[in-house]
Amino acid sequence: MAVLFVCAVFVLEATSFIFAMAAVVVLAGWEWARLSGVNNQVGRVVFALCIGAVCFLVLNNHLQEMSLYMSPILWGLALYWVTRYPTLLVWKFVFSRLLFGVLVLISTWSALVVLKQSNDFVVWVLLLMGLIWGADSGAYFAGRAFGKRKLARFVSPGKSWEGVAGGLVLTQIGVIIFAFLSDFSLSNWCLLAVIALVTSSVSVLGDLTESLFKRHEGIKDSSHLIPGHGGVMDRVDSLTAAAPIYVLLLSLVGWL
């Protein structure tokens, strides 16, 4: 996985990168159909192909940046679902979860496409992954050491508020180092700190949302495509939430 990611970032030119990321979201779409309650293989394949078709339509009509503006609404809705689980009924419908999946996966792919078109693509994408990995690693160690208050007891009992706080602190330390090495002004550092805070927080929501769907379907992993590590969605669940919000915020402050 690490080798493939490094190749995608440093080796692939724009067109190859766009199609490679489309292939990833198509695979994720196949898994999302399972998370949404589609039990037959034909239905899952059809849904995955629909994801690919929508990627083509978005690219052909230059709608990548516009699709990013869906993200705050989508993840606001996801937050509502997570906090109301298991009493809320809307998310239990297969169609609701499939529609949500289309919008989430397309906005994730669009974010990576927009990021690839930036002059500082490598810097921004590595910072994005650093924020996601930092939030996850900080949450793991802080949660193990100090975790007492459950973050979402019915969705993911292992996560704690103390873990989330540890992840956010670690990402902010990383932001300070990045800003110092990049010779950022104080105002730019403050902007980046806010972007990092929002991105890291939303990445946790991406993880919780997939956990909600998996818990409802009674499955441990989204698939077995990656031996020993589950499926594609199990590896990119945080990215689906973090990437669109991160790229949207970078665009709004004029850094892309």
Short mmCIF file of C-alpha atoms in Angstrom, two decimals:
data_model
loop_
_atom_site.label_atom_id
_atom_site.label_comp_id
_atom_site.label_asym_id
_atom_site.label_seq_id
_atom_site.Cartn_x
_atom_site.Cartn_y
_atom_site.Cartn_z
CA MET A 1 0.00 0.00 0.00
CA ALA A 2 2.79 2.39 0.89
CA VAL A 3 4.67 1.65 -2.33
CA LEU A 4 1.54 2.17 -4.43
CA PHE A 5 0.81 5.45 -2.68
CA VAL A 6 4.37 6.72 -3.20
CA CYS A 7 4.22 5.77 -6.88
CA ALA A 8 0.88 7.52 -7.33
CA VAL A 9 2.13 10.73 -5.73
CA PHE A 10 5.66 10.96 -7.11
CA VAL A 11 5.59 9.01 -10.38
CA LEU A 12 2.21 9.27 -12.07
CA GLU A 13 1.49 12.26 -14.27
CA ALA A 14 -1.87 14.03 -14.01
CA THR A 15 -3.98 11.86 -16.31
CA SER A 16 -2.63 8.57 -14.95
CA PHE A 17 -3.14 9.80 -11.39
CA ILE A 18 -6.76 10.78 -12.12
CA PHE A 19 -7.56 7.34 -13.54
CA ALA A 20 -5.68 5.54 -10.77
CA MET A 21 -7.70 7.37 -8.13
CA ALA A 22 -10.88 6.63 -10.09
CA ALA A 23 -10.00 2.93 -9.94
CA VAL A 24 -9.59 3.19 -6.17
CA VAL A 25 -12.99 4.83 -5.66
CA VAL A 26 -14.61 2.26 -7.98
CA LEU A 27 -13.24 -0.52 -5.75
CA ALA A 28 -14.40 1.44 -2.71
CA GLY A 29 -17.81 1.74 -4.38
CA TRP A 30 -18.03 -2.04 -4.73
CA GLU A 31 -17.40 -2.31 -1.00
CA TRP A 32 -19.77 0.55 -0.19
CA ALA A 33 -22.60 -1.36 -1.84
CA ARG A 34 -21.99 -4.16 0.64
CA LEU A 35 -21.97 -1.67 3.53
CA SER A 36 -25.27 -0.32 2.21
CA GLY A 37 -26.98 -3.69 2.33
CA VAL A 38 -26.66 -4.80 -1.31
CA ASN A 39 -26.30 -8.53 -0.86
CA ASN A 40 -25.87 -9.77 -4.44
CA GLN A 41 -22.61 -9.47 -6.36
CA VAL A 42 -24.24 -8.14 -9.53
CA GLY A 43 -25.75 -5.23 -7.65
CA ARG A 44 -22.39 -4.36 -6.10
CA VAL A 45 -20.64 -4.43 -9.46
CA VAL A 46 -23.34 -2.26 -11.03
CA PHE A 47 -23.01 0.28 -8.24
CA ALA A 48 -19.21 0.34 -8.64
CA LEU A 49 -19.58 0.93 -12.38
CA CYS A 50 -22.00 3.76 -11.63
CA ILE A 51 -19.31 5.37 -9.49
CA GLY A 52 -16.90 5.16 -12.41
CA ALA A 53 -19.49 6.66 -14.77
CA VAL A 54 -20.14 9.57 -12.42
CA CYS A 55 -16.38 10.20 -12.16
CA PHE A 56 -16.27 10.44 -15.96
CA LEU A 57 -19.21 12.86 -16.04
CA VAL A 58 -17.69 15.06 -13.34
CA LEU A 59 -14.33 15.14 -15.11
CA ASN A 60 -15.82 15.71 -18.55
CA ASN A 61 -17.92 18.64 -17.30
CA HIS A 62 -15.20 20.12 -15.06
CA LEU A 63 -17.34 19.79 -11.93
CA GLN A 64 -14.58 18.69 -9.55
CA GLU A 65 -14.34 21.93 -7.60
CA MET A 66 -18.11 22.36 -7.46
CA SER A 67 -18.56 18.88 -6.01
CA LEU A 68 -16.37 19.80 -3.04
CA TYR A 69 -19.07 22.15 -1.76
CA MET A 70 -21.25 19.11 -1.03
CA SER A 71 -18.82 17.95 1.64
CA PRO A 72 -19.87 20.14 4.58
CA ILE A 73 -23.49 19.08 4.05
CA LEU A 74 -22.59 15.40 3.66
CA TRP A 75 -20.47 15.23 6.77
CA GLY A 76 -22.88 17.35 8.76
CA LEU A 77 -25.47 14.70 7.89
CA ALA A 78 -23.03 11.93 8.85
CA LEU A 79 -22.43 13.60 12.21
CA TYR A 80 -26.18 13.63 12.81
CA TRP A 81 -26.41 9.93 11.91
CA VAL A 82 -23.53 8.98 14.21
CA THR A 83 -24.85 10.95 17.19
CA ARG A 84 -28.38 9.57 16.75
CA TYR A 85 -27.39 5.93 16.17
CA PRO A 86 -29.20 3.54 16.51
CA THR A 87 -32.54 5.37 16.89
CA LEU A 88 -32.58 7.32 13.60
CA LEU A 89 -34.30 5.51 10.73
CA VAL A 90 -33.25 7.39 7.57
CA TRP A 91 -29.73 5.95 7.23
CA LYS A 92 -31.07 2.39 7.53
CA PHE A 93 -32.59 2.50 4.04
CA VAL A 94 -30.38 0.98 1.34
CA PHE A 95 -31.07 3.84 -1.09
CA SER A 96 -30.04 6.47 1.49
CA ARG A 97 -26.72 4.78 2.09
CA LEU A 98 -26.06 4.23 -1.61
CA LEU A 99 -26.78 7.87 -2.45
CA PHE A 100 -24.60 9.00 0.42
CA GLY A 101 -21.83 6.72 -0.85
CA VAL A 102 -21.97 8.11 -4.38
CA LEU A 103 -21.64 11.68 -3.13
CA VAL A 104 -18.90 10.85 -0.63
CA LEU A 105 -16.75 8.86 -3.06
CA ILE A 106 -17.15 11.37 -5.88
CA SER A 107 -16.23 14.29 -3.63
CA THR A 108 -13.18 12.35 -2.38
CA TRP A 109 -12.01 11.64 -5.91
CA SER A 110 -12.69 15.25 -6.94
CA ALA A 111 -10.60 16.52 -4.04
CA LEU A 112 -7.61 14.45 -5.14
CA VAL A 113 -8.04 15.59 -8.75
CA VAL A 114 -8.14 19.26 -7.71
CA LEU A 115 -5.13 18.72 -5.47
CA LYS A 116 -3.18 17.09 -8.31
CA GLN A 117 -3.70 20.23 -10.42
CA SER A 118 -1.94 22.34 -7.78
CA ASN A 119 1.66 23.46 -8.29
CA ASP A 120 2.44 22.24 -4.77
CA PHE A 121 0.60 18.94 -5.06
CA VAL A 122 3.24 16.81 -3.34
CA VAL A 123 3.49 19.16 -0.37
CA TRP A 124 -0.26 19.47 0.13
CA VAL A 125 -1.04 15.77 -0.33
CA LEU A 126 1.71 14.72 2.08
CA LEU A 127 0.41 17.24 4.61
CA LEU A 128 -3.09 15.80 4.18
CA MET A 129 -1.88 12.26 4.80
CA GLY A 130 0.20 13.47 7.73
CA LEU A 131 -2.89 15.02 9.32
CA ILE A 132 -4.91 11.83 8.86
CA TRP A 133 -2.15 9.53 10.10
CA GLY A 134 -1.27 11.91 12.93
CA ALA A 135 -4.88 12.11 14.11
CA ASP A 136 -5.19 8.33 13.96
CA SER A 137 -1.87 7.57 15.67
CA GLY A 138 -2.29 10.25 18.33
CA ALA A 139 -5.80 9.00 19.06
CA TYR A 140 -4.59 5.41 19.40
CA PHE A 141 -1.82 6.12 21.90
CA ALA A 142 -3.69 8.79 23.88
CA GLY A 143 -6.77 6.59 23.97
CA ARG A 144 -4.79 3.62 25.26
CA ALA A 145 -3.12 5.75 27.91
CA PHE A 146 -5.91 8.09 29.04
CA GLY A 147 -9.14 7.00 27.37
CA LYS A 148 -12.14 6.96 29.71
CA ARG A 149 -15.04 8.86 28.13
CA LYS A 150 -16.53 7.05 25.12
CA LEU A 151 -16.71 9.07 21.91
CA ALA A 152 -19.54 7.11 20.27
CA ARG A 153 -20.46 4.21 22.53
CA PHE A 154 -22.91 2.53 20.14
CA VAL A 155 -20.89 3.06 16.96
CA SER A 156 -17.27 2.45 17.95
CA PRO A 157 -16.86 1.61 21.66
CA GLY A 158 -13.07 1.63 21.45
CA LYS A 159 -12.78 5.34 20.66
CA SER A 160 -12.61 7.97 23.40
CA TRP A 161 -12.71 11.75 23.67
CA GLU A 162 -9.24 11.64 25.21
CA GLY A 163 -8.00 9.80 22.13
CA VAL A 164 -9.46 12.42 19.81
CA ALA A 165 -7.81 15.16 21.87
CA GLY A 166 -4.47 13.35 21.64
CA GLY A 167 -4.79 13.09 17.87
CA LEU A 168 -5.60 16.78 17.51
CA VAL A 169 -2.65 17.78 19.71
CA LEU A 170 -0.26 15.63 17.67
CA THR A 171 -1.47 17.12 14.38
CA GLN A 172 -1.06 20.64 15.73
CA ILE A 173 2.52 19.86 16.72
CA GLY A 174 3.06 18.68 13.15
CA VAL A 175 1.53 21.92 11.83
CA ILE A 176 3.92 24.00 13.93
CA ILE A 177 6.91 22.08 12.53
CA PHE A 178 5.56 22.34 8.96
CA ALA A 179 4.88 26.08 9.27
CA PHE A 180 8.34 26.69 10.71
CA LEU A 181 10.11 24.74 7.97
CA SER A 182 7.96 26.45 5.31
CA ASP A 183 8.69 29.90 6.75
CA PHE A 184 4.99 30.69 7.14
CA SER A 185 3.91 34.07 8.49
CA LEU A 186 1.92 34.13 11.74
CA SER A 187 -1.35 34.71 9.88
CA ASN A 188 -0.71 31.81 7.50
CA TRP A 189 0.24 29.58 10.40
CA CYS A 190 -3.05 30.43 12.13
CA LEU A 191 -4.98 29.66 8.95
CA LEU A 192 -3.18 26.35 8.55
CA ALA A 193 -3.79 25.48 12.20
CA VAL A 194 -7.54 25.99 11.72
CA ILE A 195 -7.54 23.94 8.49
CA ALA A 196 -5.62 21.17 10.24
CA LEU A 197 -7.97 21.21 13.22
CA VAL A 198 -11.06 20.91 11.01
CA THR A 199 -9.48 18.28 8.74
CA SER A 200 -8.30 16.10 11.62
CA SER A 201 -11.66 16.32 13.37
CA VAL A 202 -13.57 15.38 10.23
CA SER A 203 -11.22 12.45 9.57
CA VAL A 204 -12.47 10.89 12.82
CA LEU A 205 -16.03 11.28 11.57
CA GLY A 206 -15.16 9.39 8.38
CA ASP A 207 -13.95 6.47 10.46
CA LEU A 208 -17.06 6.55 12.67
CA THR A 209 -19.42 6.66 9.69
CA GLU A 210 -17.96 3.53 8.14
CA SER A 211 -18.07 1.87 11.57
CA LEU A 212 -21.78 2.73 11.79
CA PHE A 213 -22.52 1.07 8.46
CA LYS A 214 -20.42 -1.99 9.30
CA ARG A 215 -22.07 -2.37 12.69
CA HIS A 216 -25.53 -2.18 11.16
CA GLU A 217 -24.62 -4.84 8.59
CA GLY A 218 -22.87 -6.98 11.20
CA ILE A 219 -19.54 -7.13 9.34
CA LYS A 220 -15.99 -6.56 10.57
CA ASP A 221 -14.29 -5.46 7.32
CA SER A 222 -15.61 -3.77 4.19
CA SER A 223 -14.11 -6.63 2.13
CA HIS A 224 -11.04 -8.88 1.98
CA LEU A 225 -9.30 -7.21 -0.97
CA ILE A 226 -6.23 -6.42 1.14
CA PRO A 227 -5.12 -9.61 2.93
CA GLY A 228 -4.89 -9.04 6.66
CA HIS A 229 -6.11 -5.45 6.41
CA GLY A 230 -9.72 -5.71 5.23
CA GLY A 231 -10.82 -3.66 2.26
CA VAL A 232 -10.14 -0.38 0.50
CA MET A 233 -12.77 1.46 2.55
CA ASP A 234 -11.12 0.27 5.76
CA ARG A 235 -7.97 2.08 4.65
CA VAL A 236 -9.52 5.25 3.21
CA ASP A 237 -12.53 5.84 5.48
CA SER A 238 -10.84 8.81 7.16
CA LEU A 239 -9.64 10.13 3.79
CA THR A 240 -13.18 10.22 2.37
CA ALA A 241 -14.13 12.79 4.99
CA ALA A 242 -10.85 14.65 5.36
CA ALA A 243 -9.78 15.13 1.73
CA PRO A 244 -12.80 17.08 0.40
CA ILE A 245 -12.98 19.37 3.44
CA TYR A 246 -9.20 19.93 3.40
CA VAL A 247 -9.07 20.77 -0.33
CA LEU A 248 -12.15 22.98 -0.07
CA LEU A 249 -10.59 24.98 2.77
CA LEU A 250 -7.27 25.30 0.92
CA SER A 251 -9.17 26.60 -2.10
CA LEU A 252 -11.20 29.08 -0.06
CA VAL A 253 -8.07 30.63 1.47
CA GLY A 254 -6.45 30.86 -1.97
CA TRP A 255 -3.65 28.33 -1.53
CA LEU A 256 -4.73 26.14 -4.47
#
